[in-house]
Coordinates of C-alpha atoms in Angstrom, one line a residue:
M1 CA 10.7 10.0 33.1
E2 CA 10.9 7.9 30.0
R3 CA 10.5 9.0 26.4
T4 CA 9.1 7.1 23.5
F5 CA 8.5 7.7 19.8
A6 CA 5.1 7.5 18.1
I7 CA 3.7 8.0 14.6
I8 CA 0.1 8.7 13.7
K9 CA 0.2 6.9 10.4
P10 CA -1.2 8.0 7.0
D11 CA -4.5 6.0 7.3
A12 CA -5.4 7.9 10.5
V13 CA -4.2 11.3 9.2
E14 CA -6.2 10.8 6.0
R15 CA -9.3 10.0 7.9
K16 CA -8.8 13.1 10.2
L17 CA -8.4 11.0 13.3
A18 CA -5.3 12.7 14.6
G19 CA -7.2 14.9 17.1
K20 CA -8.9 11.9 18.6
I21 CA -5.6 10.0 18.9
L22 CA -3.9 13.1 20.4
D23 CA -6.7 13.4 22.9
R24 CA -6.3 9.8 24.0
I25 CA -2.5 10.3 24.4
E26 CA -2.9 13.3 26.6
S27 CA -5.8 11.8 28.6
K28 CA -3.5 8.9 29.5
G29 CA -1.0 11.2 31.1
F30 CA 1.6 11.5 28.3
N31 CA 3.3 14.8 27.8
I32 CA 3.9 15.6 24.1
V33 CA 7.4 16.9 24.0
G34 CA 7.8 16.9 20.3
M35 CA 5.3 16.9 17.4
K36 CA 5.3 17.6 13.7
K37 CA 3.4 16.7 10.6
I38 CA 5.6 15.6 7.8
K39 CA 5.5 13.8 4.5
L40 CA 8.1 11.1 4.5
T41 CA 10.3 10.6 1.4
K42 CA 11.0 7.1 0.2
S43 CA 14.6 7.4 1.5
Q44 CA 13.4 8.5 4.9
A45 CA 10.9 5.6 5.2
E46 CA 13.5 3.1 4.0
G47 CA 16.1 4.4 6.6
F48 CA 13.5 4.4 9.4
Y49 CA 12.3 0.9 8.7
C50 CA 15.8 -0.5 7.8
V51 CA 15.5 -3.2 10.4
H52 CA 12.7 -4.7 8.2
K53 CA 14.7 -4.4 4.9
E54 CA 14.8 -8.2 4.3
R55 CA 11.2 -8.8 5.3
P56 CA 8.6 -9.4 2.5
F57 CA 6.4 -6.4 3.6
F58 CA 9.2 -3.8 3.5
N59 CA 8.4 -2.2 0.1
D60 CA 4.7 -2.1 0.8
L61 CA 5.3 -0.6 4.3
C62 CA 7.5 2.1 2.8
A63 CA 5.0 2.8 0.1
F64 CA 2.2 3.1 2.7
M65 CA 4.2 5.4 5.0
T66 CA 5.1 7.8 2.1
R67 CA 1.6 8.0 0.5
S68 CA 0.5 11.0 2.6
P69 CA 1.5 12.9 5.7
V70 CA 2.1 11.4 9.1
I71 CA 2.4 13.0 12.5
V72 CA 5.6 12.1 14.4
L73 CA 5.6 12.5 18.2
C74 CA 8.0 12.2 21.1
L75 CA 6.0 11.3 24.2
E76 CA 7.1 11.4 27.8
K77 CA 5.9 9.9 31.1
E78 CA 6.8 7.2 33.6
N79 CA 6.8 3.9 31.8
A80 CA 6.2 5.6 28.4
I81 CA 7.2 2.8 26.1
A82 CA 5.0 0.1 27.7
D83 CA 2.1 2.5 28.3
W84 CA 2.1 3.7 24.7
R85 CA 2.2 0.2 23.4
T86 CA -0.7 -0.7 25.6
L87 CA -2.7 2.3 24.4
M88 CA -2.0 1.4 20.8
G89 CA -3.1 -2.2 21.1
A90 CA -1.9 -5.3 19.2
T91 CA -0.4 -4.7 15.8
N92 CA -3.3 -6.6 14.2
P93 CA -6.5 -4.7 15.2
A94 CA -8.5 -7.9 15.1
N95 CA -6.4 -8.9 18.2
A96 CA -6.4 -5.5 19.9
E97 CA -8.2 -4.9 23.1
P98 CA -11.4 -2.7 23.0
G99 CA -10.6 1.0 23.7
T100 CA -7.1 0.8 22.1
I101 CA -6.2 3.0 19.2
R102 CA -5.8 0.1 16.8
K103 CA -9.0 -1.6 17.8
D104 CA -11.0 1.7 17.4
F105 CA -9.3 3.3 14.4
A106 CA -7.2 0.9 12.4
I107 CA -8.3 -0.4 9.0
N108 CA -6.3 -3.6 9.0
I109 CA -2.9 -5.0 10.1
E110 CA -1.1 -3.0 7.4
E111 CA -3.0 0.3 8.0
N112 CA -3.1 0.2 11.7
S113 CA -3.1 3.9 12.5
S114 CA -0.1 4.1 14.9
H115 CA 3.5 3.2 15.5
G116 CA 5.5 3.1 18.7
S117 CA 9.0 2.2 19.9
D118 CA 9.1 -1.3 21.4
A119 CA 12.2 -0.8 23.6
P120 CA 14.5 1.9 25.0
E121 CA 17.1 1.1 22.3
T122 CA 14.5 1.5 19.6
A123 CA 13.3 4.9 21.0
A124 CA 16.9 6.0 21.2
F125 CA 17.2 5.5 17.4
E126 CA 13.7 6.7 16.4
I127 CA 13.4 9.9 18.4
P128 CA 16.5 11.6 17.0
Y129 CA 15.7 10.2 13.5
F130 CA 12.9 12.9 13.4
F131 CA 13.7 15.4 16.2
S132 CA 16.8 17.4 17.1
A133 CA 17.3 18.1 20.8
L134 CA 16.2 21.7 20.3
E135 CA 12.8 20.5 19.0
L136 CA 12.0 18.6 22.2
V137 CA 10.5 20.7 25.0

């Protein structure tokens, strides 16, 4: 079994799409082993996205991610990282495949409804950023 990290982003939570996204996650065979709804602080967002600190979109990304609550998840299944990235679709919803979360729910490339770890090393940083071992079941 492999674990990955996911976020249902503010744009999706604001539009009350979390239930639909969670249904897709479970229907694709993922086990939700950790889940909580939180409102990120500026400091938390900056720490989480620190790999993008020098990128021009960093401040806008942090502002977006802190504007309203998000749902953070730890997902588990065989091939979880790749399968979650496939289910999310391309970062730019205009390029995403039909039936993916971003194609169906994203507003634009900035407000694209979901986040997911892109590699085992990323998941190893992201999961414990939000969950203690006791919170994962």
